[in-house]
């Protein structure tokens, strides 16, 4: 035991006493030559069938008969400072209350200040075996209760997981259904614009056609969302192919000398930013097809790739390029304004390169994850 100086005379064990409070073995701490009980755990009090306040502060010899072997051994441990133990014989009569126990001196400033007693057995071995059997039986019953409770908890957990998955499925189905209906409504709007184009004077037809192209681009997005399993993100490769197909059908028409190719890594974009993304590609692709190839022959490339935590969108052509004085603008003032707006909604930056005779390339770099403050519609 420790030989450190005693700072709390009321308990030589100090903070260790709390460790014995719930011990199944009876433990007590005695202080001084009179063996005053300074600490007794619950098991010790039950052993003597007394409340704790009936034990604490009283001499230990009042709990035992004067002839009990424990008292003589206790005096010896206190005098000599040497630990000791005792086990009664199996057939001892009368059987002592403390059948088997150990005693340790509690040292302070190099002298014995008290004694700690740990009761190992409180009856003959057959009684101990009987108590052990009872404890094992109770433990087995308790184990069955725990297993039953665990199985019930597992059933409840599986039920909750199943319900959560069903809610996710329902939410996805609802999102896909909404996207499908939005796509149908946008297609109706595009058809109405076609009707207006037929009745519109030639000078204003191009404006209606540009509006129709943008509506169709958004409709393509919602078509992809309605077909996806998640409904929260859009595959950029598939989206670019849809836009390329629409440009080929609506803008190129019979101009077979111009081709549109798609180069895309496996990237996803959230459905909110997919709208300005698609409109941006549609705007730049349409400008390239209509202005870069006066001879009717050339290639437009739509590409996306990941660079660190950003996505790089490239719209490039191998056409005539732009005149030097036009390096800072996009063909058509309205188109330039739209491009600027779409790039801003993506929280991106745009860089244009190229020269007359070598084509034009637009590179837009925007973050993989959206900026909550710049999400379109918020």
XYZ file of C-alpha atoms in Angstrom:
378
model
C 0.000 0.000 0.000
C 1.054 3.626 -0.446
C 3.316 5.219 2.204
C 2.307 8.757 1.241
C 1.265 11.201 3.925
C -2.344 10.933 5.073
C -4.251 14.098 4.133
C -7.764 12.864 5.027
C -7.795 11.078 8.380
C -11.447 10.168 7.910
C -10.493 7.788 5.092
C -7.034 6.358 4.539
C -8.162 4.866 1.215
C -9.089 8.321 -0.083
C -10.332 8.248 -3.689
C -9.943 4.464 -3.860
C -12.973 3.939 -1.620
C -15.389 4.738 -4.482
C -13.861 1.844 -6.430
C -15.098 -0.604 -3.782
C -18.632 0.772 -3.394
C -20.164 -1.703 -5.855
C -17.738 -4.574 -5.278
C -19.404 -7.980 -4.703
C -16.811 -8.621 -1.958
C -17.092 -7.087 1.469
C -14.445 -4.397 2.048
C -13.828 -2.281 5.157
C -11.153 0.155 6.297
C -10.181 0.391 9.969
C -8.207 3.219 11.550
C -5.929 3.282 14.581
C -5.295 0.808 17.379
C -8.977 0.798 18.316
C -9.777 -0.324 14.755
C -12.475 2.298 14.166
C -14.464 1.631 11.008
C -13.819 4.538 8.626
C -15.171 2.935 5.466
C -17.458 -0.009 4.701
C -18.914 -0.831 1.315
C -22.458 -2.086 0.716
C -21.420 -5.748 0.639
C -19.781 -5.390 4.057
C -22.898 -3.795 5.553
C -25.111 -6.532 4.136
C -22.793 -9.166 5.581
C -23.492 -7.847 9.097
C -27.092 -6.899 8.291
C -26.546 -3.304 9.356
C -27.000 0.120 7.843
C -23.854 2.036 6.991
C -24.371 4.632 9.702
C -24.548 1.771 12.234
C -21.048 0.693 11.202
C -19.065 3.820 10.367
C -17.279 5.405 13.343
C -17.662 2.351 15.616
C -14.967 -0.105 16.754
C -14.730 -3.203 14.608
C -14.695 -5.575 17.607
C -18.347 -4.676 18.344
C -19.322 -6.456 15.134
C -17.670 -9.774 16.097
C -17.605 -12.023 19.111
C -14.605 -11.422 21.428
C -13.213 -14.884 20.621
C -13.255 -14.406 16.848
C -9.879 -15.218 15.249
C -10.124 -12.084 13.127
C -9.586 -9.720 16.074
C -6.274 -11.294 17.135
C -5.035 -11.354 13.557
C -6.118 -7.733 13.114
C -4.026 -6.636 16.133
C -0.994 -8.469 14.776
C -1.232 -6.840 11.324
C -1.519 -3.402 12.922
C 1.521 -3.991 15.170
C 3.820 -5.610 12.602
C 2.725 -3.826 9.435
C 2.715 -7.199 7.621
C -0.258 -8.393 5.550
C -2.025 -11.609 6.548
C -4.882 -13.851 5.452
C -7.164 -16.394 7.062
C -9.357 -19.286 5.868
C -11.421 -21.324 8.329
C -11.421 -25.111 8.112
C -14.315 -26.676 6.202
C -15.679 -28.446 9.280
C -14.980 -25.689 11.781
C -17.765 -25.384 14.323
C -19.296 -23.043 14.861
C -18.675 -21.732 11.362
C -17.263 -18.174 11.603
C -19.038 -15.289 9.910
C -15.842 -14.282 8.093
C -14.898 -17.622 6.573
C -11.977 -16.381 4.449
C -10.437 -12.907 4.377
C -7.238 -10.914 3.748
C -5.807 -8.009 5.759
C -3.437 -5.278 4.527
C -1.791 -2.580 6.623
C -2.429 1.023 5.562
C 0.838 2.918 5.972
C 1.285 6.651 6.536
C 4.588 8.376 7.303
C 6.276 5.007 7.705
C 3.898 3.640 10.327
C 0.698 1.617 10.340
C -2.292 3.960 10.405
C -4.992 1.450 9.743
C -5.935 -1.908 8.227
C -8.044 -2.842 5.220
C -10.019 -6.102 5.255
C -11.240 -7.871 2.117
C -13.641 -10.749 2.788
C -13.053 -13.491 0.190
C -15.577 -16.064 1.455
C -18.421 -15.867 3.949
C -19.158 -19.590 4.294
C -17.853 -23.109 3.630
C -16.930 -24.114 0.083
C -20.208 -25.950 -0.596
C -22.054 -22.733 0.226
C -19.740 -20.838 -2.087
C -20.374 -23.302 -4.905
C -24.105 -22.983 -4.305
C -23.850 -19.182 -4.469
C -21.805 -19.421 -7.662
C -24.409 -21.730 -9.209
C -27.147 -19.309 -8.312
C -25.161 -16.438 -9.787
C -24.582 -18.397 -12.999
C -28.296 -19.231 -13.251
C -29.291 -15.610 -12.717
C -26.655 -14.573 -15.253
C -28.068 -16.990 -17.824
C -31.584 -15.662 -17.264
C -30.316 -12.118 -17.575
C -28.476 -13.045 -20.762
C -31.706 -14.411 -22.258
C -33.418 -11.141 -21.377
C -30.639 -9.157 -23.016
C -30.747 -11.320 -26.146
C -34.518 -10.875 -26.381
C -34.174 -7.110 -25.908
C -31.419 -6.990 -28.540
C -33.514 -8.914 -31.047
C -36.449 -6.563 -30.428
C -34.186 -3.544 -30.908
C -32.862 -5.046 -34.154
C -36.403 -5.571 -35.428
C -37.287 -1.962 -34.597
C -34.103 -0.720 -36.251
C -34.760 -2.734 -39.423
C -38.311 -1.366 -39.499
C -37.040 2.212 -39.184
C -34.408 1.652 -41.888
C -37.036 0.146 -44.199
C -39.362 3.101 -43.593
C -36.522 5.555 -44.220
C -35.625 3.823 -47.486
C -39.258 3.867 -48.572
C -39.425 7.602 -47.862
C -36.310 8.098 -49.982
C -37.840 6.073 -52.815
C -41.076 8.053 -52.602
C -39.150 11.350 -52.607
C -37.158 10.297 -55.674
C -40.294 9.192 -57.506
C -41.967 12.497 -56.679
C -38.940 14.497 -57.834
C -38.775 12.528 -61.075
C -42.515 12.988 -61.654
C -42.243 16.748 -61.098
C -39.259 16.934 -63.457
C -41.202 14.978 -66.092
C -44.151 17.358 -65.863
C -41.903 20.430 -66.034
C -40.251 18.980 -69.150
C -43.660 18.438 -70.787
C -44.722 21.998 -69.963
C -41.513 23.402 -71.413
C -42.026 21.387 -74.589
C -45.507 22.871 -74.852
C -43.973 26.350 -74.511
C -41.420 25.511 -77.224
C -44.266 24.395 -79.515
C -46.122 27.637 -78.856
C -42.995 29.599 -79.766
C -42.806 27.639 -83.034
C -46.340 28.776 -83.787
C -45.386 32.391 -83.075
C -42.314 32.125 -85.305
C -44.508 31.212 -88.283
C -46.524 34.408 -87.770
C -43.622 36.721 -86.901
C -41.979 39.080 -89.419
C -38.516 38.015 -90.511
C -36.533 40.670 -88.569
C -37.806 39.273 -85.237
C -37.669 35.551 -86.026
C -34.108 35.127 -84.712
C -35.108 36.382 -81.270
C -37.938 33.850 -81.030
C -35.624 31.076 -82.222
C -33.010 31.945 -79.567
C -35.731 31.903 -76.912
C -36.944 28.532 -78.159
C -33.422 27.093 -78.044
C -33.068 28.132 -74.405
C -36.427 26.639 -73.455
C -35.491 23.372 -75.178
C -32.154 23.295 -73.335
C -33.966 23.519 -69.993
C -36.492 20.879 -71.099
C -33.592 18.522 -71.883
C -32.287 19.010 -68.359
C -35.608 18.041 -66.766
C -35.877 15.090 -69.131
C -32.561 13.799 -67.779
C -33.687 14.425 -64.191
C -36.951 12.529 -64.738
C -34.989 9.537 -66.075
C -32.361 9.500 -63.338
C -32.619 7.379 -60.193
C -31.577 10.147 -57.820
C -33.076 13.302 -59.260
C -30.638 15.540 -57.367
C -27.724 15.527 -59.773
C -27.250 15.424 -63.537
C -24.535 13.561 -65.442
C -22.675 16.222 -67.438
C -21.646 13.826 -70.224
C -25.234 12.812 -70.968
C -26.377 16.434 -70.683
C -23.763 17.634 -73.203
C -24.786 14.895 -75.644
C -28.426 15.990 -75.405
C -27.454 19.611 -76.072
C -25.233 18.571 -78.986
C -28.072 16.533 -80.497
C -30.463 19.463 -80.194
C -27.971 21.888 -81.758
C -27.403 19.475 -84.622
C -31.146 19.160 -85.242
C -32.259 22.756 -84.712
C -29.282 24.890 -85.713
C -27.279 22.831 -88.207
C -30.247 21.477 -90.110
C -28.975 20.349 -93.500
C -25.481 21.783 -92.910
C -23.696 18.461 -92.828
C -20.191 19.942 -92.953
C -20.271 21.092 -89.322
C -19.893 18.492 -86.601
C -20.317 18.689 -82.831
C -18.274 16.367 -80.617
C -18.526 15.743 -76.865
C -15.607 14.923 -74.563
C -16.710 14.419 -70.964
C -15.331 12.858 -67.826
C -17.752 11.100 -65.478
C -18.886 14.171 -63.554
C -22.139 15.170 -61.866
C -23.645 18.575 -61.225
C -26.469 19.507 -58.874
C -29.810 20.039 -60.626
C -30.008 23.715 -59.558
C -26.795 24.700 -61.359
C -27.501 22.381 -64.274
C -29.901 25.006 -65.674
C -27.338 27.838 -66.121
C -24.773 25.238 -67.198
C -27.008 23.983 -70.022
C -28.016 27.484 -71.092
C -24.348 28.534 -71.151
C -23.350 25.582 -73.356
C -26.348 26.196 -75.610
C -25.465 29.910 -75.971
C -21.787 29.356 -76.756
C -22.474 26.325 -78.993
C -25.116 28.176 -80.982
C -22.800 31.175 -81.467
C -19.999 28.906 -82.662
C -22.186 27.049 -85.161
C -23.709 30.254 -86.573
C -20.650 32.513 -86.685
C -17.467 30.420 -86.826
C -17.976 28.589 -90.134
C -19.016 30.801 -93.039
C -17.848 28.037 -95.358
C -20.120 25.498 -93.675
C -17.306 23.149 -92.600
C -15.771 22.730 -89.168
C -15.837 21.167 -85.725
C -17.332 22.344 -82.421
C -16.138 20.568 -79.268
C -18.044 20.493 -75.975
C -15.913 19.159 -73.119
C -15.890 18.903 -69.331
C -13.158 17.678 -67.031
C -12.246 17.928 -63.375
C -9.351 20.095 -62.225
C -8.829 19.702 -58.489
C -12.045 20.834 -56.807
C -13.272 22.609 -59.935
C -14.981 21.676 -63.192
C -13.645 23.034 -66.473
C -16.184 23.490 -69.272
C -14.707 24.052 -72.733
C -16.601 25.151 -75.845
C -14.167 25.337 -78.748
C -14.331 25.611 -82.524
C -11.769 25.469 -85.325
C -13.486 28.191 -87.344
C -12.432 31.611 -88.528
C -11.931 33.013 -85.051
C -12.836 36.524 -83.974
C -11.226 39.717 -85.184
C -8.636 41.187 -82.866
C -10.792 44.127 -81.926
C -13.475 41.767 -80.674
C -11.316 39.899 -78.200
C -13.279 41.106 -75.210
C -16.813 40.277 -76.379
C -19.032 37.439 -77.454
C -20.822 37.613 -80.874
C -24.071 39.455 -80.367
C -24.537 41.852 -77.458
C -27.477 39.939 -75.962
C -25.585 36.643 -76.180
C -22.633 38.196 -74.381
C -24.902 39.409 -71.577
C -26.477 35.974 -71.193
C -23.079 34.254 -71.043
C -21.941 36.631 -68.304
C -25.091 35.938 -66.269
C -24.799 32.146 -66.610
C -21.095 32.161 -65.646
C -21.911 34.246 -62.565
C -24.675 31.820 -61.528
C -22.105 29.004 -61.656
C -19.722 31.065 -59.466
C -17.255 30.595 -62.301
C -14.707 32.483 -64.361
C -14.503 32.670 -68.151
C -11.389 32.908 -70.316
C -11.541 33.246 -74.108
C -8.610 32.493 -76.371
C -8.028 32.247 -80.098
C -7.138 34.334 -83.082
C -8.376 34.945 -86.625
C -8.041 31.774 -88.669
C -7.347 29.394 -85.755
C -10.734 29.222 -84.054
C -12.065 30.313 -80.674
C -12.039 28.591 -77.291
C -14.093 29.471 -74.233
C -12.986 27.940 -70.919
C -15.234 28.276 -67.867
C -13.940 27.123 -64.490
C -16.476 26.673 -61.677
C -16.457 24.801 -58.309
C -17.593 21.190 -58.012
C -19.740 22.048 -54.984
C -22.243 24.899 -55.208
C -21.921 28.155 -53.296
C -25.207 28.405 -51.284
C -25.257 32.195 -51.755
C -25.074 31.915 -55.541
C -27.451 29.016 -56.243
C -29.882 30.144 -58.966
C -33.272 31.030 -57.573
C -32.045 31.673 -54.017
